[in-house]
Structure formats: C-alpha cells, structure tokens
Coordinates of C-alpha atoms in Angstrom, one line a residue:
M14 CA 0.8 -9.1 2.0
K15 CA 3.7 -10.3 0.4
V16 CA 4.3 -10.4 -4.0
V17 CA 6.7 -12.4 -5.7
I18 CA 7.4 -11.7 -8.5
H19 CA 8.8 -14.3 -11.0
G20 CA 9.2 -13.6 -14.7
S21 CA 11.3 -10.8 -17.2
E22 CA 7.4 -10.6 -19.5
L23 CA 5.3 -8.0 -19.6
S24 CA 2.4 -9.1 -17.3
A25 CA 5.1 -9.6 -14.6
A26 CA 6.1 -6.0 -15.8
T27 CA 2.8 -5.1 -15.4
A28 CA 2.0 -7.2 -11.7
A29 CA 4.0 -6.4 -10.7
A30 CA 4.0 -2.9 -11.0
A31 CA 0.1 -2.8 -9.5
L32 CA -0.1 -4.0 -6.8
S33 CA 2.8 -2.5 -5.6
W34 CA 0.5 0.7 -6.6
V35 CA -2.2 -0.6 -3.9
G36 CA 0.3 -1.5 -1.6
H37 CA 1.3 -4.9 -0.7
D38 CA 4.9 -5.4 -0.2
V39 CA 6.6 -7.0 -4.0
C40 CA 9.5 -8.2 -4.6
W41 CA 9.9 -8.0 -8.5
Q42 CA 12.4 -11.1 -9.5
P43 CA 13.0 -11.2 -14.2
L44 CA 14.6 -14.1 -14.6
D45 CA 18.0 -13.2 -16.1
R46 CA 17.5 -10.3 -16.9
H47 CA 18.8 -7.3 -15.3
W48 CA 16.5 -4.0 -14.4
S49 CA 19.3 -1.1 -16.8
E50 CA 18.6 -3.3 -19.5
L51 CA 14.4 -3.6 -18.4
K52 CA 14.1 -0.7 -18.5
D53 CA 15.4 -0.2 -21.9
S54 CA 13.4 -2.2 -23.5
D55 CA 10.6 -1.6 -26.4
W56 CA 7.7 -3.5 -24.9
L57 CA 8.2 -1.7 -21.8
I58 CA 8.9 2.1 -22.3
R59 CA 5.3 0.8 -24.5
E60 CA 3.2 0.4 -21.6
P61 CA 4.3 4.3 -20.3
S62 CA 2.0 3.5 -17.3
V63 CA 3.7 0.7 -16.4
L64 CA 7.1 2.3 -15.9
Q65 CA 6.3 5.4 -14.6
H66 CA 4.2 3.0 -12.1
L67 CA 7.2 0.6 -12.0
T68 CA 9.8 4.1 -11.5
E69 CA 7.7 5.1 -8.6
A70 CA 7.4 2.1 -6.6
M71 CA 10.7 1.1 -5.8
E72 CA 11.2 5.5 -5.1
A73 CA 8.5 4.9 -2.9
G74 CA 10.0 1.7 -1.4
H75 CA 6.5 -0.4 -2.5
L76 CA 8.6 -2.3 -4.9
T77 CA 12.2 -4.0 -4.6
L78 CA 13.3 -5.7 -8.2
E79 CA 16.4 -8.9 -7.1
R80 CA 17.8 -11.2 -9.8
N81 CA 17.8 -14.3 -7.5
S82 CA 15.7 -15.9 -4.5
E83 CA 16.6 -15.6 -1.3
A84 CA 16.9 -18.9 0.7
D85 CA 17.1 -16.5 4.1
G86 CA 14.1 -14.2 2.8
P87 CA 11.0 -13.0 4.2
E88 CA 8.1 -15.3 4.6
I89 CA 5.9 -15.1 1.4
D90 CA 2.1 -14.6 1.1
V91 CA 1.7 -14.9 -3.0
L92 CA 4.0 -15.8 -5.3
W93 CA 2.9 -15.5 -8.3
L94 CA 4.7 -17.1 -11.4
A95 CA 4.1 -14.4 -14.9
L96 CA 6.6 -16.8 -17.3
S97 CA 6.6 -17.3 -20.4
P98 CA 5.2 -20.4 -21.9
T99 CA 9.1 -22.1 -22.8
Q100 CA 9.6 -21.2 -19.1
R101 CA 8.0 -23.8 -17.2
D102 CA 11.4 -26.1 -16.4
D103 CA 11.7 -22.5 -15.3
A104 CA 8.1 -22.4 -12.8
S105 CA 9.6 -25.8 -10.9
R106 CA 12.4 -24.7 -10.3
L107 CA 10.8 -22.0 -8.6
V108 CA 8.4 -23.7 -6.8
E109 CA 10.8 -25.2 -5.1
E110 CA 13.5 -22.9 -4.9
N111 CA 11.2 -21.0 -2.3
A112 CA 9.5 -23.3 -0.7
S113 CA 11.0 -22.6 2.0
R114 CA 10.2 -19.4 2.0
L115 CA 6.3 -20.1 1.8
A116 CA 3.9 -18.7 4.7
D117 CA 1.1 -20.9 6.1
G118 CA -1.5 -20.1 3.6
A119 CA 0.4 -18.9 1.5
I120 CA -0.9 -19.3 -2.5
I121 CA 1.2 -19.7 -6.2
V122 CA -0.5 -18.0 -8.7
N123 CA 0.7 -19.6 -12.2
N124 CA -0.3 -16.2 -14.3
A125 CA 1.7 -17.4 -17.4
T126 CA 0.2 -19.8 -20.1
F127 CA 1.6 -23.5 -19.6
P128 CA -0.1 -27.3 -20.7
V129 CA -4.2 -27.4 -18.5
G130 CA -2.5 -29.0 -16.0
D131 CA 0.5 -27.6 -14.7
T132 CA -1.2 -25.7 -12.1
E133 CA -1.7 -28.0 -9.9
R134 CA 1.3 -29.9 -11.0
L135 CA 2.9 -26.9 -9.4
E136 CA 0.7 -27.2 -5.7
S137 CA 2.3 -30.8 -6.2
L138 CA 5.8 -30.3 -5.8
L139 CA 4.8 -28.9 -2.1
E140 CA 3.1 -31.8 -1.0
G141 CA 3.2 -31.2 3.2
Q142 CA 3.1 -27.8 2.7
N143 CA -0.2 -25.8 3.7
V144 CA 0.4 -23.6 0.1
T145 CA -2.7 -23.8 -3.4
S146 CA -1.8 -23.1 -6.7
V147 CA -4.9 -21.4 -8.9
A148 CA -5.2 -20.8 -12.0
L149 CA -4.6 -16.4 -12.7
P150 CA -4.2 -16.8 -17.4
D151 CA -3.0 -13.4 -18.6
T152 CA -5.3 -11.3 -20.4
L153 CA -3.4 -8.2 -20.5
E154 CA -3.7 -6.4 -24.3
E155 CA -0.7 -5.1 -24.9
G156 CA -0.4 -1.4 -25.4
R157 CA -2.8 -1.6 -22.8
A158 CA -1.4 -3.0 -20.2
W159 CA -1.9 -0.9 -17.2
E160 CA -5.9 -0.2 -17.6
T161 CA -6.1 -4.6 -18.8
F162 CA -4.9 -5.2 -15.5
T163 CA -5.7 -3.1 -12.9
R164 CA -9.8 -2.9 -14.9
A165 CA -10.2 -6.1 -16.5
R166 CA -13.5 -7.2 -17.6
S167 CA -12.9 -10.2 -16.0
W168 CA -10.4 -12.7 -14.6
L169 CA -10.4 -16.6 -15.5
L170 CA -9.7 -17.8 -11.5
G171 CA -9.3 -21.1 -11.2
C172 CA -9.2 -22.2 -8.0
D173 CA -11.0 -25.3 -6.0
D174 CA -10.5 -24.2 -2.6
D175 CA -11.9 -21.8 -0.7
H176 CA -9.9 -20.4 1.4
A177 CA -6.9 -19.8 -2.0
E178 CA -10.0 -17.8 -3.8
R179 CA -10.1 -15.4 -0.4
Q180 CA -6.8 -14.7 -0.3
V181 CA -6.8 -14.1 -4.9
R182 CA -10.0 -11.5 -3.2
E183 CA -8.2 -9.7 -0.9
L184 CA -4.7 -9.3 -2.7
M185 CA -7.5 -8.3 -6.4
R186 CA -9.3 -6.4 -3.9
A187 CA -8.2 -2.8 -5.2
F188 CA -8.8 -3.9 -8.7
N189 CA -12.8 -5.4 -8.3
R190 CA -14.7 -2.2 -6.2
R191 CA -16.1 -1.2 -9.8
H192 CA -17.7 -5.6 -10.3
E193 CA -17.1 -8.3 -10.3
V194 CA -14.2 -9.4 -12.2
F195 CA -13.9 -13.1 -11.1
K196 CA -15.5 -16.1 -12.5
R197 CA -15.0 -19.1 -10.0
M198 CA -13.7 -22.7 -11.7
P199 CA -11.9 -25.4 -11.4
R200 CA -8.2 -24.9 -12.6
R201 CA -8.2 -27.0 -15.5
A202 CA -11.4 -25.8 -16.9
A203 CA -9.4 -22.0 -16.4
E204 CA -6.6 -23.2 -18.5
L205 CA -8.3 -25.0 -20.7
T206 CA -11.0 -21.0 -21.3
K207 CA -7.9 -18.8 -21.2
L208 CA -6.5 -20.7 -25.1
A209 CA -10.3 -21.3 -26.5
I210 CA -11.0 -18.0 -25.8
N211 CA -8.4 -16.9 -28.4
G212 CA -9.3 -19.9 -30.7
M213 CA -12.5 -19.1 -31.0
L214 CA -10.6 -14.8 -31.4
A215 CA -9.1 -16.2 -34.1
T216 CA -11.7 -18.7 -35.3
R217 CA -13.8 -15.1 -36.4
I218 CA -11.4 -13.7 -37.8
S219 CA -10.2 -16.6 -40.4
Y220 CA -13.7 -16.6 -41.2
M221 CA -14.2 -12.7 -41.8
N222 CA -11.3 -13.2 -43.8
E223 CA -12.6 -16.0 -46.0
M224 CA -15.7 -14.3 -46.6
A225 CA -13.5 -11.6 -47.5
G226 CA -11.7 -13.4 -50.1
L227 CA -15.1 -14.6 -51.1
A228 CA -16.2 -10.8 -52.0
D229 CA -13.4 -9.9 -53.8
T230 CA -13.9 -12.7 -55.9
L231 CA -17.9 -11.7 -56.5
G232 CA -17.6 -8.2 -57.2
V233 CA -18.6 -7.8 -53.5
D234 CA -17.4 -4.6 -51.0
V235 CA -16.5 -6.6 -47.7
E236 CA -17.7 -3.5 -45.4
Y237 CA -21.3 -4.4 -46.8
V238 CA -21.0 -7.9 -45.4
R239 CA -19.2 -6.9 -41.8
Q240 CA -21.5 -4.4 -41.0
G241 CA -24.2 -7.0 -41.9
M242 CA -23.0 -9.8 -39.8
G243 CA -22.5 -7.1 -36.6
A244 CA -25.7 -5.7 -36.4
D245 CA -26.7 -9.7 -36.4
Q246 CA -27.2 -10.1 -31.3
R247 CA -26.1 -13.1 -31.6
I248 CA -23.0 -12.1 -33.6
G249 CA -21.8 -8.6 -32.9
Y250 CA -19.1 -6.7 -34.4
E251 CA -15.7 -7.6 -32.1
Y252 CA -13.2 -9.3 -33.9
L253 CA -14.9 -9.4 -37.4
Y254 CA -13.0 -6.8 -38.8
P255 CA -10.6 -8.4 -41.8
G256 CA -6.7 -8.3 -42.7
C257 CA -3.9 -9.1 -44.0
G258 CA -3.2 -11.9 -40.8
F259 CA -2.8 -11.8 -37.3
G260 CA 0.7 -12.4 -35.1
G261 CA 1.7 -11.3 -31.7
P262 CA 3.9 -14.1 -28.8
N263 CA -0.1 -14.1 -27.2
F264 CA -2.4 -14.5 -30.1
S265 CA 0.1 -17.2 -31.6
R266 CA 0.8 -19.6 -29.1
D267 CA -1.8 -19.9 -27.7
L268 CA -3.6 -20.8 -31.0
V269 CA -0.8 -22.4 -31.6
G270 CA -1.4 -24.2 -27.6
L271 CA -4.9 -25.1 -27.1
V272 CA -4.1 -27.7 -31.1
D273 CA -1.5 -29.3 -28.5
V274 CA -3.7 -29.9 -26.1
Q275 CA -5.8 -31.2 -28.4
S276 CA -2.9 -33.5 -30.2
A277 CA -2.3 -34.8 -26.6
S278 CA -5.9 -35.7 -25.3
G279 CA -5.7 -37.9 -29.0
R280 CA -8.1 -35.6 -30.4
H281 CA -7.3 -33.4 -34.2
S282 CA -8.8 -30.3 -34.4
E283 CA -9.1 -30.0 -38.5
L284 CA -10.9 -26.6 -38.2
L285 CA -8.3 -25.1 -35.6
D286 CA -5.8 -26.5 -38.8
Q287 CA -7.8 -24.2 -41.0
V288 CA -7.7 -21.4 -38.9
L289 CA -3.7 -21.7 -38.9
E290 CA -3.5 -21.8 -42.6
I291 CA -5.9 -19.4 -43.2
N292 CA -3.8 -17.1 -41.2
E293 CA -1.2 -18.0 -43.0
H294 CA -2.5 -18.1 -46.1
K295 CA -3.5 -13.8 -45.2
K296 CA -0.4 -12.6 -44.3
E297 CA 1.2 -13.1 -48.4
T298 CA -2.2 -11.7 -49.8
L299 CA -0.5 -8.6 -50.7
F300 CA 2.0 -9.3 -52.0
R301 CA -0.6 -11.1 -54.4
K302 CA -2.6 -8.3 -55.0
L303 CA 0.5 -7.1 -56.1
W304 CA 2.2 -9.5 -58.3
A305 CA -1.1 -8.9 -59.9
H306 CA -0.9 -5.6 -60.6
Y307 CA 2.0 -5.5 -62.2
Q308 CA 1.5 -8.9 -63.7
G309 CA 4.6 -10.7 -61.5
R310 CA 7.4 -8.3 -62.9
L311 CA 8.4 -7.6 -59.6
E312 CA 12.8 -8.0 -59.7
G313 CA 14.0 -4.1 -59.2
R314 CA 10.2 -2.9 -57.6
T315 CA 10.6 -0.7 -54.3
V316 CA 7.6 -1.0 -52.0
A317 CA 6.2 1.1 -49.1
I318 CA 5.7 -0.6 -45.9
W319 CA 3.6 1.1 -43.2
G320 CA 3.8 -0.6 -40.5
A321 CA 5.9 -4.2 -38.7
A322 CA 4.7 -4.5 -35.3
F323 CA 1.9 -7.6 -35.1
K324 CA -1.0 -4.5 -34.1
P325 CA -0.6 -1.6 -32.7
G326 CA 0.9 0.3 -30.0
T327 CA 3.5 -2.6 -28.8
A328 CA 7.2 -2.5 -30.7
R329 CA 6.3 -6.2 -30.7
I330 CA 6.4 -8.8 -34.5
D331 CA 6.1 -11.6 -32.4
H332 CA 4.8 -14.0 -36.1
A333 CA 3.4 -10.9 -37.4
P334 CA 2.6 -10.6 -41.6
V335 CA 5.1 -8.0 -41.7
L336 CA 7.4 -11.8 -41.5
T337 CA 5.8 -13.6 -44.3
L338 CA 5.6 -9.9 -46.8
L339 CA 9.0 -9.1 -46.7
R340 CA 10.2 -12.6 -46.8
A341 CA 8.1 -12.5 -50.4
L342 CA 9.2 -9.3 -51.4
W343 CA 13.2 -10.3 -51.1
A344 CA 12.7 -13.6 -53.2
Q345 CA 11.3 -11.7 -55.7
G346 CA 14.3 -9.1 -56.3
V347 CA 12.1 -6.2 -54.1
H348 CA 13.6 -3.5 -52.6
V349 CA 11.8 -3.2 -49.5
R350 CA 11.3 0.8 -47.3
L351 CA 9.7 -0.3 -44.5
H352 CA 8.4 2.4 -41.6
D353 CA 6.7 1.9 -37.9
P354 CA 7.5 4.4 -35.3
A355 CA 8.2 1.5 -33.2
A356 CA 8.6 -1.6 -34.0
L357 CA 12.5 -1.2 -36.1
P358 CA 14.6 -2.0 -33.9
A359 CA 12.7 -6.1 -33.4
V360 CA 12.7 -5.8 -37.0
R361 CA 16.8 -5.9 -37.0
A362 CA 17.4 -7.5 -34.4
V363 CA 15.2 -10.2 -36.7
V364 CA 16.0 -9.3 -40.2
G365 CA 19.4 -8.2 -39.7
D366 CA 21.0 -5.9 -42.3
H367 CA 19.2 -7.2 -45.5
P368 CA 20.4 -5.3 -48.3
L369 CA 16.4 -4.7 -49.9
L370 CA 16.1 -2.9 -46.8
S371 CA 16.1 0.3 -45.7
L372 CA 13.9 1.3 -42.0
H373 CA 13.1 4.7 -41.9
Q374 CA 11.3 6.0 -38.1
D375 CA 10.0 10.1 -38.5
D376 CA 8.1 10.7 -41.6
P377 CA 6.1 7.7 -43.3
L378 CA 5.9 9.3 -46.4
D379 CA 9.6 9.5 -46.3
A380 CA 9.7 5.6 -46.9
C381 CA 7.1 5.8 -49.7
H382 CA 10.1 7.7 -52.0
G383 CA 10.4 6.3 -55.1
A384 CA 8.3 3.3 -54.2
D385 CA 6.2 1.5 -56.6
A386 CA 3.4 1.4 -54.4
L387 CA 2.3 1.3 -50.3
M388 CA 1.5 -2.1 -48.1
L389 CA -1.0 -1.3 -45.2
V390 CA 0.2 -3.3 -42.7
T391 CA 0.2 -2.0 -38.8
E392 CA -2.9 0.1 -38.3
W393 CA -0.8 3.0 -36.6
K394 CA -2.9 6.0 -35.7
A395 CA 0.1 8.1 -37.6
Y396 CA -1.3 6.7 -41.2
W397 CA -4.8 7.1 -41.5
N398 CA -5.1 10.5 -42.1
P399 CA -1.9 11.0 -44.3
D400 CA -1.7 13.8 -46.9
W401 CA -2.7 12.1 -50.3
M402 CA -2.0 14.9 -52.4
A403 CA 1.8 14.9 -50.7
L404 CA 2.6 11.0 -50.7
K405 CA 1.3 10.8 -54.1
R406 CA 4.6 13.3 -55.0
Q407 CA 6.3 10.9 -53.5
L408 CA 5.7 7.7 -54.8
K409 CA 6.4 6.2 -57.7
G410 CA 3.7 4.4 -58.6
A411 CA 0.1 5.1 -57.4
L412 CA -1.0 1.2 -56.2
V413 CA -2.4 1.4 -52.1
L414 CA -3.4 -2.0 -51.0
D415 CA -4.2 -2.3 -47.7
G416 CA -4.4 -4.7 -45.2
R417 CA -6.3 -3.6 -42.7
N418 CA -9.3 -1.7 -44.7
I419 CA -8.2 1.9 -42.9
Y420 CA -9.4 3.4 -46.1
D421 CA -11.6 4.5 -47.8
P422 CA -11.4 3.6 -51.1
Q423 CA -13.5 5.6 -53.3
Y424 CA -11.8 8.8 -51.3
V425 CA -8.7 7.1 -52.1
A426 CA -9.3 6.6 -55.4
A427 CA -10.5 10.4 -56.0
Q428 CA -6.7 11.1 -54.4
G429 CA -5.7 9.5 -58.2
F430 CA -4.3 6.3 -56.6
H431 CA -5.8 2.7 -56.9
Y432 CA -6.8 1.6 -54.1
R433 CA -6.7 -2.4 -53.4
G434 CA -7.8 -4.0 -49.7
I435 CA -9.3 -7.0 -47.8
G436 CA -12.2 -7.9 -49.8
R437 CA -12.6 -3.6 -50.5
R438 CA -11.6 -1.3 -54.0
A439 CA -12.8 1.6 -55.3
D440 CA -15.1 -0.3 -57.8
P441 CA -17.3 -3.2 -56.4
A442 CA -18.1 -3.8 -59.9
T443 CA -14.9 -3.9 -61.6

C-alpha cells in the first residue's frame, strides 16, 4: 500500500519504520523538521530498533522523507496522522491538502489523541469522496516503541465501516499473526477507551501512593500491602507500585484530556481531580522526607539525585517528578547534583544553567560527592546495585531516599545508611 505518515513524534517514526519494514511504500512527512535534526533527537536515539529500521528502509527505497505534501504525487491508500494533541489544526489542514491524492476507498488513520469525535470530523472534511476515517489510538511505550508496535498485545480499532476494517487489517497484517490484536468498536468508543485506560492506570498508581502514605503513618511496610493486594486475582500486580509520582507526555496528557472530556460533556469528575492532586502532591514526597530528616535546615546543603527521565528507557522529562523536586529544593537553597544516563539535555533545555545545579552523565557515584543525601527518582537499571561502600565514601550524609522502592530497606540499613522509601523504611516499627 502507498502510505503517507504525518508527524514528528515517536509514534510517527515508529509507524514509518515498521510499515516500510514489511513492504509498504511509505512516505514520512515530519512537520517542520528535517531528518538531519530528527535522527539526532534524544527520544529517537533511545529507540535503537526504530532508528535502525528507519535507516535501513531509506537505504532500501521503501521509505522516503519529505517536508511538504505533493499535490501531484501518486495516489495515497492510507493517510496516517500521528500528531501531538496540540496539532489538531494541522490534522485538518493535512487532510484537506492530501484530499486530491486520496485513492477511491482510501482510509485516514487517526493515530493521535484528539478530542472524542475528531476521527469523524476529519472524515467530514472530505464530503463527497469515498474515504473513511478510523481511530487507531497510539499505545506505544517509550523505550519499547518497536516492540509495542510490531508485537502489540492489542490495538483499539475505532471503525464504523467493514471495508475500512479490511484495509486496516491488510495494512497491519504482518503484526497480527500471533493472536487477534484488534478490538473493533465505534470510533468515538475507541477514542474514549484510550483515555479511560490511562485514567484507570493513573488511578491505581495514585491509590497505591495513598496506601503508601497511610502505611508510613502506621509504621507498616507497604511492600506487604502491595504483595497482598496483587495476589488477589481481581486486582493483580500491574501499576501497583507506589512511587514519587508519574509523568510522561502521553500518560499525563491523556489524564488531563479525560478531565477535559468530562468537563466538555457537562460532567465533573472529583475522582480524576483527586488522582491528579495526589500525583502532584507525591512529586514532593522526597523533599518532605528530606525536610523532616534535617528538621527544615536545608539551606546550603547538597543533594544528589539519580534519575531525571519520567521513566527508564527514555530521554523525556515531560511532567517528570524531578522538575517539581528541583523547584522545591532550589527554593530552600539546596544545591543539586543530578545524574541521568539520557535525559540531561532535556533538563538543560528546560531549566537552563541554574546556579544550584550541576549535571553528571558518566559515573552515578560522581554526582554523590559531598552530598548530604541521595534521592532515587528514576529506576534506571544502572542504579539498582550500587557499590554501597563506595557510595558511603562519596556521601557526606548517609541518607538514602528511595522514590521507587527498588532497594531492600534492611540491606541498605545494614550498609550503614539511613533509608526511607515510599511507605518503606528499615525498621517498620519506627
């Protein structure tokens, strides 16, 4: 099939790489960005399989990159829109610009997270043409984009037309062999389901964080609570890990988008408001533990932070807990020594050259030199098994604040540290 993909985000790059890999004739048109700029993007470099397949497809001639639509180009079978939620107007423009090239029976694939009803609206722009729009919401996981596209557990297919469903199935046939991955439903239902899924996952995280706070107050190790809850088959273990708050461009945007859908429909969700409030409050929890340990005397102290990315495997810091944490620490005059293997350019782009910040990308232990405490914010694998004796020699203070509960409290305490996690401590009775 002749496929034209619009977008400059990871979802567009992954679709371009995967669809050209299986033999489709793909033209990827990034919005206002050159390939020379895209290929050096941190978010793409962190997805080595995607970058590798993009390069191979271009060399083989299955993938071309263009800056603008060609009004007199070959007919298009599939117009794939992988845009950010802020590019809704661009989606309308691109549909209209490509209208003359859309083949009879072509489909528009809305892979973006726009307001509920936008997939239908895009089709209405082509009144009189035999073109159908379908919703195929983006479900990629950053750091695992290639795997989650080519070996998806499921795709939400919002489709009101049997012909369009057949076209999508043919387009994605190579990725639908192990088991049936398509969950067909009406277009609006698919758009809302995408938001509802992330709303549910966010609710589980925030609920578990509330339990962690209660466990801390009662002197209970929340790990027992988590394991007991997860063992109940009605609940399970997924997204049941307490931590110092969630972030990310898609997760956070979808939750806010769901709130907006509620408001636009004349409904108000106190539950979603609470989920958002709990999450923002949790982003400050490591700061509050530091404050309590030093009884508010923080000015002039130094804190080492391990991890800035909103999750391991990505260079993105959109809505990441580290941003809230940095603001709180700097307001108290605390110098921060920050280590992250991938996200430091993004940090520098957001906060600039702050006088109370030093960045470290090589050895995580270097960031701990002379620090009064270590805060673990992102659970990169490089942080899971540090040399505890070397760490103790680097730190001036022996306080470890574990924002992801990746360490064994008793083991860390036995190494001579004062440990505090999220609902966990070395001695649950204290």
